[in-house]
mmCIF file of C-alpha atoms and ligand atoms in Angstrom:
data_model
loop_
_atom_site.group_PDB
_atom_site.id
_atom_site.type_symbol
_atom_site.label_atom_id
_atom_site.label_comp_id
_atom_site.label_asym_id
_atom_site.label_seq_id
_atom_site.Cartn_x
_atom_site.Cartn_y
_atom_site.Cartn_z
ATOM 1 C CA UNK A 11 0.000 0.000 0.000
ATOM 2 C CA UNK A 12 1.305 3.431 -0.962
ATOM 3 C CA UNK A 13 -0.681 6.484 0.043
ATOM 4 C CA UNK A 14 -0.376 10.225 -0.480
ATOM 5 C CA UNK A 15 -1.626 12.402 2.394
ATOM 6 C CA UNK A 16 -1.901 16.087 1.532
ATOM 7 C CA UNK A 17 -1.384 18.433 4.470
ATOM 8 C CA UNK A 18 0.388 15.631 6.310
ATOM 9 C CA UNK A 19 2.598 17.824 8.463
ATOM 10 C CA UNK A 20 0.242 18.309 11.418
ATOM 11 C CA UNK A 21 -3.275 17.947 12.765
ATOM 12 C CA UNK A 22 -5.610 15.397 11.188
ATOM 13 C CA UNK A 23 -3.209 14.724 8.288
ATOM 14 C CA UNK A 24 -0.320 13.874 10.607
ATOM 15 C CA UNK A 25 -2.493 11.654 12.831
ATOM 16 C CA UNK A 26 -3.806 9.889 9.720
ATOM 17 C CA UNK A 27 -0.299 9.390 8.361
ATOM 18 C CA UNK A 28 0.863 7.766 11.586
ATOM 19 C CA UNK A 29 -2.248 5.580 11.761
ATOM 20 C CA UNK A 30 -1.675 4.462 8.158
ATOM 21 C CA UNK A 31 2.006 3.800 8.861
ATOM 22 C CA UNK A 32 0.882 1.515 11.692
ATOM 23 C CA UNK A 33 -1.167 -0.410 9.107
ATOM 24 C CA UNK A 34 1.844 -0.732 6.792
ATOM 25 C CA UNK A 35 1.214 2.037 4.254
ATOM 26 C CA UNK A 36 4.243 3.622 2.630
ATOM 27 C CA UNK A 37 3.610 7.353 2.611
ATOM 28 C CA UNK A 38 4.161 10.552 0.683
ATOM 29 C CA UNK A 39 3.319 13.474 2.949
ATOM 30 C CA UNK A 40 2.531 16.829 1.376
ATOM 31 C CA UNK A 41 3.045 20.072 3.246
ATOM 32 C CA UNK A 42 2.944 23.753 2.352
ATOM 33 C CA UNK A 43 4.977 25.776 4.817
ATOM 34 C CA UNK A 44 6.670 23.732 7.517
ATOM 35 C CA UNK A 45 9.248 21.220 6.220
ATOM 36 C CA UNK A 46 10.528 20.458 9.728
ATOM 37 C CA UNK A 47 7.091 19.427 10.982
ATOM 38 C CA UNK A 48 6.480 17.303 7.878
ATOM 39 C CA UNK A 49 9.902 15.642 8.136
ATOM 40 C CA UNK A 50 9.210 14.833 11.805
ATOM 41 C CA UNK A 51 5.964 13.075 10.867
ATOM 42 C CA UNK A 52 7.811 11.191 8.094
ATOM 43 C CA UNK A 53 10.454 10.131 10.610
ATOM 44 C CA UNK A 54 7.820 8.892 13.074
ATOM 45 C CA UNK A 55 6.199 6.949 10.229
ATOM 46 C CA UNK A 56 9.519 5.381 9.243
ATOM 47 C CA UNK A 57 9.999 4.359 12.892
ATOM 48 C CA UNK A 58 6.844 2.242 12.395
ATOM 49 C CA UNK A 59 8.675 0.318 9.650
ATOM 50 C CA UNK A 60 7.362 1.902 6.449
ATOM 51 C CA UNK A 61 8.907 4.172 3.834
ATOM 52 C CA UNK A 62 7.851 7.809 4.124
ATOM 53 C CA UNK A 63 8.913 11.025 2.427
ATOM 54 C CA UNK A 64 7.814 14.622 2.897
ATOM 55 C CA UNK A 65 7.308 16.780 -0.203
ATOM 56 C CA UNK A 66 6.571 20.498 -0.366
ATOM 57 C CA UNK A 67 3.287 20.615 -2.256
ATOM 58 C CA UNK A 68 0.833 23.477 -2.213
ATOM 59 C CA UNK A 69 -2.350 21.814 -3.468
ATOM 60 C CA UNK A 70 -3.295 24.919 -5.442
ATOM 61 C CA UNK A 71 -0.170 24.522 -7.611
ATOM 62 C CA UNK A 72 -0.170 21.958 -10.427
ATOM 63 C CA UNK A 73 3.656 21.702 -10.538
ATOM 64 C CA UNK A 74 3.640 21.035 -6.772
ATOM 65 C CA UNK A 75 0.962 18.349 -7.192
ATOM 66 C CA UNK A 76 3.093 16.827 -9.939
ATOM 67 C CA UNK A 77 6.047 16.714 -7.506
ATOM 68 C CA UNK A 78 3.880 14.896 -4.977
ATOM 69 C CA UNK A 79 2.882 12.222 -7.483
ATOM 70 C CA UNK A 80 6.421 11.923 -8.867
ATOM 71 C CA UNK A 81 7.672 11.234 -5.339
ATOM 72 C CA UNK A 82 5.011 8.547 -5.039
ATOM 73 C CA UNK A 83 5.987 7.004 -8.394
ATOM 74 C CA UNK A 84 9.582 6.813 -7.118
ATOM 75 C CA UNK A 85 8.356 4.686 -4.186
ATOM 76 C CA UNK A 86 6.123 2.341 -6.179
ATOM 77 C CA UNK A 87 2.539 1.939 -7.323
ATOM 78 C CA UNK A 88 0.122 4.403 -5.776
ATOM 79 C CA UNK A 89 -2.923 2.841 -4.089
ATOM 80 C CA UNK A 90 -4.416 5.705 -2.082
ATOM 81 C CA UNK A 91 -4.932 9.441 -1.699
ATOM 82 C CA UNK A 92 -6.081 11.305 1.407
ATOM 83 C CA UNK A 93 -7.232 14.743 0.276
ATOM 84 C CA UNK A 94 -6.711 16.410 3.651
ATOM 85 C CA UNK A 95 -5.009 19.783 3.070
ATOM 86 C CA UNK A 96 -7.336 22.567 4.122
ATOM 87 C CA UNK A 97 -7.777 25.779 6.041
ATOM 88 C CA UNK A 98 -10.463 28.120 7.312
ATOM 89 C CA UNK A 99 -8.191 31.184 7.266
ATOM 90 C CA UNK A 100 -10.638 33.747 8.638
ATOM 91 C CA UNK A 101 -13.689 33.781 10.913
ATOM 92 C CA UNK A 102 -16.395 36.349 10.155
ATOM 93 C CA UNK A 103 -19.732 36.941 8.468
ATOM 94 C CA UNK A 104 -19.498 36.575 4.684
ATOM 95 C CA UNK A 105 -20.223 40.303 4.236
ATOM 96 C CA UNK A 106 -17.001 41.045 6.134
ATOM 97 C CA UNK A 107 -14.818 38.519 4.313
ATOM 98 C CA UNK A 108 -12.415 39.789 1.637
ATOM 99 C CA UNK A 109 -12.610 38.341 -1.879
ATOM 100 C CA UNK A 110 -8.983 37.265 -1.667
ATOM 101 C CA UNK A 111 -9.728 35.181 1.435
ATOM 102 C CA UNK A 112 -12.787 33.570 -0.156
ATOM 103 C CA UNK A 113 -10.797 32.729 -3.279
ATOM 104 C CA UNK A 114 -7.936 31.225 -1.266
ATOM 105 C CA UNK A 115 -10.261 29.112 0.907
ATOM 106 C CA UNK A 116 -12.070 27.787 -2.192
ATOM 107 C CA UNK A 117 -8.769 27.161 -3.978
ATOM 108 C CA UNK A 118 -7.213 25.112 -1.185
ATOM 109 C CA UNK A 119 -10.257 23.224 0.106
ATOM 110 C CA UNK A 120 -12.082 22.564 -3.171
ATOM 111 C CA UNK A 121 -9.888 23.147 -6.220
ATOM 112 C CA UNK A 122 -6.902 21.516 -4.491
ATOM 113 C CA UNK A 123 -8.938 18.421 -3.659
ATOM 114 C CA UNK A 124 -10.271 18.218 -7.220
ATOM 115 C CA UNK A 125 -6.819 18.577 -8.811
ATOM 116 C CA UNK A 126 -5.245 15.974 -6.508
ATOM 117 C CA UNK A 127 -8.150 13.566 -7.077
ATOM 118 C CA UNK A 128 -7.847 14.000 -10.846
ATOM 119 C CA UNK A 129 -4.123 13.200 -10.753
ATOM 120 C CA UNK A 130 -4.707 10.162 -8.531
ATOM 121 C CA UNK A 131 -7.340 8.829 -10.934
ATOM 122 C CA UNK A 132 -4.939 9.184 -13.866
ATOM 123 C CA UNK A 133 -2.506 6.939 -11.978
ATOM 124 C CA UNK A 134 -4.813 4.441 -10.230
ATOM 125 C CA UNK A 135 -7.681 3.822 -12.674
ATOM 126 C CA UNK A 136 -7.693 0.279 -14.044
ATOM 127 C CA UNK A 137 -8.994 1.713 -17.339
ATOM 128 C CA UNK A 138 -5.817 3.793 -17.553
ATOM 129 C CA UNK A 139 -3.352 1.027 -16.697
ATOM 130 C CA UNK A 140 -3.392 1.410 -12.921
ATOM 131 C CA UNK A 141 -4.292 -1.195 -10.336
ATOM 132 C CA UNK A 142 -7.139 0.635 -8.619
ATOM 133 C CA UNK A 143 -7.164 2.188 -5.184
ATOM 134 C CA UNK A 144 -9.088 4.479 -2.875
ATOM 135 C CA UNK A 145 -9.528 8.194 -2.298
ATOM 136 C CA UNK A 146 -10.693 9.696 0.983
ATOM 137 C CA UNK A 147 -11.637 13.378 0.951
ATOM 138 C CA UNK A 148 -11.652 15.289 4.226
ATOM 139 C CA UNK A 149 -14.841 17.337 4.339
ATOM 140 C CA UNK A 150 -16.374 18.990 7.404
ATOM 141 C CA UNK A 151 -19.628 18.937 9.359
ATOM 142 C CA UNK A 152 -19.834 22.511 8.044
ATOM 143 C CA UNK A 153 -20.784 21.090 4.624
ATOM 144 C CA UNK A 154 -24.252 20.381 6.013
ATOM 145 C CA UNK A 155 -24.391 22.884 8.918
ATOM 146 C CA UNK A 156 -23.275 25.871 6.819
ATOM 147 C CA UNK A 157 -21.176 27.572 9.550
ATOM 148 C CA UNK A 158 -23.104 30.878 9.771
ATOM 149 C CA UNK A 159 -21.116 33.817 11.200
ATOM 150 C CA UNK A 160 -17.919 31.799 10.872
ATOM 151 C CA UNK A 161 -17.117 30.787 7.292
ATOM 152 C CA UNK A 162 -20.008 29.973 4.984
ATOM 153 C CA UNK A 163 -17.635 30.085 1.988
ATOM 154 C CA UNK A 164 -15.491 27.333 3.603
ATOM 155 C CA UNK A 165 -18.619 25.265 4.182
ATOM 156 C CA UNK A 166 -19.636 25.810 0.556
ATOM 157 C CA UNK A 167 -16.217 24.504 -0.491
ATOM 158 C CA UNK A 168 -16.647 21.431 1.725
ATOM 159 C CA UNK A 169 -20.141 20.830 0.286
ATOM 160 C CA UNK A 170 -18.348 20.838 -3.062
ATOM 161 C CA UNK A 171 -15.923 18.244 -1.710
ATOM 162 C CA UNK A 172 -18.894 16.040 -0.798
ATOM 163 C CA UNK A 173 -20.386 16.446 -4.300
ATOM 164 C CA UNK A 174 -16.963 15.557 -5.715
ATOM 165 C CA UNK A 175 -17.000 12.436 -3.550
ATOM 166 C CA UNK A 176 -20.422 11.281 -4.744
ATOM 167 C CA UNK A 177 -19.867 12.042 -8.430
ATOM 168 C CA UNK A 178 -16.379 10.621 -8.611
ATOM 169 C CA UNK A 179 -17.402 7.473 -6.730
ATOM 170 C CA UNK A 180 -19.922 6.747 -9.485
ATOM 171 C CA UNK A 181 -17.558 7.745 -12.282
ATOM 172 C CA UNK A 182 -14.875 5.386 -10.981
ATOM 173 C CA UNK A 183 -16.833 2.446 -9.576
ATOM 174 C CA UNK A 184 -16.027 0.372 -12.644
ATOM 175 C CA UNK A 185 -12.383 1.511 -12.680
ATOM 176 C CA UNK A 186 -11.303 -0.007 -9.377
ATOM 177 C CA UNK A 187 -11.305 3.204 -7.347
ATOM 178 C CA UNK A 188 -13.522 3.831 -4.326
ATOM 179 C CA UNK A 189 -14.112 7.452 -3.294
ATOM 180 C CA UNK A 190 -15.392 8.371 0.150
ATOM 181 C CA UNK A 191 -15.268 11.290 2.559
ATOM 182 C CA UNK A 192 -14.903 11.845 6.277
ATOM 183 C CA UNK A 193 -16.652 14.882 7.764
ATOM 184 C CA UNK A 194 -15.042 15.848 11.076
ATOM 185 C CA UNK A 195 -16.747 18.225 13.480
ATOM 186 C CA UNK A 196 -14.749 20.380 15.872
ATOM 187 C CA UNK A 197 -11.237 18.963 16.168
ATOM 188 C CA UNK A 198 -8.329 20.140 18.307
ATOM 189 C CA UNK A 199 -5.761 21.279 15.710
ATOM 190 C CA UNK A 200 -3.933 24.458 14.706
ATOM 191 C CA UNK A 201 -6.554 25.234 12.047
ATOM 192 C CA UNK A 202 -8.404 27.480 14.529
ATOM 193 C CA UNK A 203 -5.270 29.463 15.424
ATOM 194 C CA UNK A 204 -4.619 29.742 11.677
ATOM 195 C CA UNK A 205 -7.962 31.556 11.403
ATOM 196 C CA UNK A 206 -7.004 33.856 14.289
ATOM 197 C CA UNK A 207 -9.095 32.096 16.978
ATOM 198 C CA UNK A 208 -7.105 29.458 18.879
ATOM 199 C CA UNK A 209 -9.722 29.581 21.654
ATOM 200 C CA UNK A 210 -12.428 28.305 19.253
ATOM 201 C CA UNK A 211 -11.630 24.696 20.252
ATOM 202 C CA UNK A 212 -12.957 25.509 23.735
ATOM 203 C CA UNK A 213 -15.606 28.138 22.948
ATOM 204 C CA UNK A 214 -17.308 26.089 20.207
ATOM 205 C CA UNK A 215 -17.223 22.865 22.274
ATOM 206 C CA UNK A 216 -20.502 23.876 23.974
ATOM 207 C CA UNK A 217 -22.273 23.398 20.609
ATOM 208 C CA UNK A 218 -21.053 19.807 20.302
ATOM 209 C CA UNK A 219 -23.495 17.231 21.718
ATOM 210 C CA UNK A 220 -20.527 15.241 23.034
ATOM 211 C CA UNK A 221 -19.517 18.352 24.981
ATOM 212 C CA UNK A 222 -15.944 18.485 23.760
ATOM 213 C CA UNK A 223 -13.740 18.851 20.707
ATOM 214 C CA UNK A 224 -12.438 15.687 19.078
ATOM 215 C CA UNK A 225 -8.759 14.804 18.817
ATOM 216 C CA UNK A 226 -7.040 14.218 15.447
ATOM 217 C CA UNK A 227 -6.425 10.618 16.553
ATOM 218 C CA UNK A 228 -10.210 10.142 16.717
ATOM 219 C CA UNK A 229 -10.590 11.123 13.040
ATOM 220 C CA UNK A 230 -7.646 9.161 11.634
ATOM 221 C CA UNK A 231 -9.116 5.637 12.073
ATOM 222 C CA UNK A 232 -12.228 6.583 10.081
ATOM 223 C CA UNK A 233 -10.068 7.814 7.213
ATOM 224 C CA UNK A 234 -7.893 4.702 7.390
ATOM 225 C CA UNK A 235 -10.927 2.400 7.430
ATOM 226 C CA UNK A 236 -12.434 3.994 4.308
ATOM 227 C CA UNK A 237 -9.058 3.776 2.598
ATOM 228 C CA UNK A 238 -8.573 0.105 3.457
ATOM 229 C CA UNK A 239 -9.772 -3.237 2.151
ATOM 230 C CA UNK A 240 -12.283 -3.674 4.986
ATOM 231 C CA UNK A 241 -14.284 -0.908 3.298
ATOM 232 C CA UNK A 242 -14.202 -2.724 -0.058
ATOM 233 C CA UNK A 243 -17.942 -2.156 -0.681
ATOM 234 C CA UNK A 244 -18.074 1.444 0.595
ATOM 235 C CA UNK A 245 -17.997 4.129 -2.067
ATOM 236 C CA UNK A 246 -19.687 7.516 -2.239
ATOM 237 C CA UNK A 247 -20.109 7.560 1.550
ATOM 238 C CA UNK A 248 -19.640 10.578 3.804
ATOM 239 C CA UNK A 249 -18.746 9.360 7.278
ATOM 240 C CA UNK A 250 -19.456 12.010 9.899
ATOM 241 C CA UNK A 251 -17.086 11.908 12.857
ATOM 242 C CA UNK A 252 -18.294 14.874 14.832
ATOM 243 C CA UNK A 253 -19.370 13.976 18.368
ATOM 244 C CA UNK A 254 -23.022 14.236 17.362
ATOM 245 C CA UNK A 255 -22.689 17.650 15.702
HETATM 246 P P1 NAP B 11 -4.200 21.984 10.436
HETATM 247 O O1 NAP B 11 -3.766 21.380 11.724
HETATM 248 O O2 NAP B 11 -4.184 23.458 10.280
HETATM 249 O O3 NAP B 11 -3.371 21.302 9.270
HETATM 250 C C1 NAP B 11 -3.604 21.677 7.938
HETATM 251 C C2 NAP B 11 -2.648 20.966 7.041
HETATM 252 O O4 NAP B 11 -2.936 21.379 5.706
HETATM 253 C C3 NAP B 11 -1.197 21.325 7.309
HETATM 254 O O5 NAP B 11 -0.411 20.192 7.077
HETATM 255 C C4 NAP B 11 -0.904 22.387 6.270
HETATM 256 O O6 NAP B 11 0.470 22.413 5.865
HETATM 257 C C5 NAP B 11 -1.761 21.927 5.123
HETATM 258 N N1 NAP B 11 -2.085 22.961 4.180
HETATM 259 C C6 NAP B 11 -2.711 24.152 4.388
HETATM 260 N N2 NAP B 11 -2.806 24.832 3.232
HETATM 261 C C7 NAP B 11 -2.231 24.059 2.280
HETATM 262 C C8 NAP B 11 -2.012 24.188 0.892
HETATM 263 N N3 NAP B 11 -2.378 25.284 0.215
HETATM 264 N N4 NAP B 11 -1.386 23.183 0.236
HETATM 265 C C9 NAP B 11 -0.999 22.077 0.889
HETATM 266 N N5 NAP B 11 -1.158 21.884 2.207
HETATM 267 C C10 NAP B 11 -1.771 22.871 2.883
HETATM 268 O O7 NAP B 11 -5.712 21.568 10.078
HETATM 269 P P2 NAP B 11 -6.587 20.270 10.395
HETATM 270 O O8 NAP B 11 -7.600 20.676 11.377
HETATM 271 O O9 NAP B 11 -5.741 19.078 10.647
HETATM 272 O O10 NAP B 11 -7.329 20.138 8.994
HETATM 273 C C11 NAP B 11 -7.202 19.018 8.143
HETATM 274 C C12 NAP B 11 -8.470 18.903 7.322
HETATM 275 O O11 NAP B 11 -9.583 18.675 8.195
HETATM 276 C C13 NAP B 11 -8.820 20.157 6.518
HETATM 277 O O12 NAP B 11 -9.309 19.791 5.256
HETATM 278 C C14 NAP B 11 -9.909 20.818 7.356
HETATM 279 O O13 NAP B 11 -10.751 21.609 6.570
HETATM 280 C C15 NAP B 11 -10.618 19.573 7.892
HETATM 281 N N6 NAP B 11 -11.432 19.816 9.089
HETATM 282 C C16 NAP B 11 -10.870 20.247 10.244
HETATM 283 C C17 NAP B 11 -11.680 20.465 11.357
HETATM 284 C C18 NAP B 11 -11.140 20.951 12.677
HETATM 285 O O14 NAP B 11 -11.932 21.370 13.540
HETATM 286 N N7 NAP B 11 -9.844 20.903 12.901
HETATM 287 C C19 NAP B 11 -13.057 20.236 11.256
HETATM 288 C C20 NAP B 11 -13.589 19.790 10.060
HETATM 289 C C21 NAP B 11 -12.767 19.583 8.979
HETATM 290 P P3 NAP B 11 1.564 23.451 6.459
HETATM 291 O O15 NAP B 11 1.475 23.332 7.936
HETATM 292 O O16 NAP B 11 2.857 23.001 5.914
HETATM 293 O O17 NAP B 11 1.146 24.811 6.006
#
């Protein structure tokens, strides 16, 4: 098994990478800005006995995506993609959100996922000479809740990710590729600090029926399950892992 995890340097991506390493996946970990963090995750994965490399790959850049897939080709035959890279960037009503921020959030969360999925299909599709595989897209509970007063444009992007999941699962069912999504709720990662509100993990926890934020390690097994052979008949599913949210 050889899997690409975009945004594998921290948070849910890093937890997923380490979970997958424990299951024997060789890994290519994409990151955007922090090579040291990504290399540390790769090292921890290698300590679990698999091969793992970190590659700088902004998912909005086609040459960067190409570098990610070239690194995978150097390791062997690609069998999986976790489309995890994402950000919220900014917390406000839509009317107070700059165009540049909206564009960036859509580019990373939606366009990036689409471009990476397209490249993975070109490699893994049995109709195109590949051996099949699985794609797991990381969505958000926001795709169905809408995230009013926080980031409706982000939620719109994640709803797009869920439509991508459904459509692509049907397009590829006869080509040996399953496509599923995981929709986390509130998870304790740096994404909230990245949007200027590190305290959101605590303040938003009151809205979660479970009464607390989830940990990245509670999302990773769902992603790994959908990626793996035990989910051989699951395709087009969106698995919500959100403490009841
Ligand atoms: P995080 O801790 O902030 O990590 C985000 C990861 O994405 C980092 O590895 C980051 O790389 C990478 N990244 C950001 N922009 C990128 C770009 N343009 N190109 C490539 N990589 C990029 O966030 P997280 O909470 O783990 O989020 C992971 C996924 O879960 C995202 O899709 C997010 O939308 C989704 N999600 C999170 C929550 C939550 O509450 N945490 C809830 C629902 C859904 P660098 O560090 O190198 O920049």
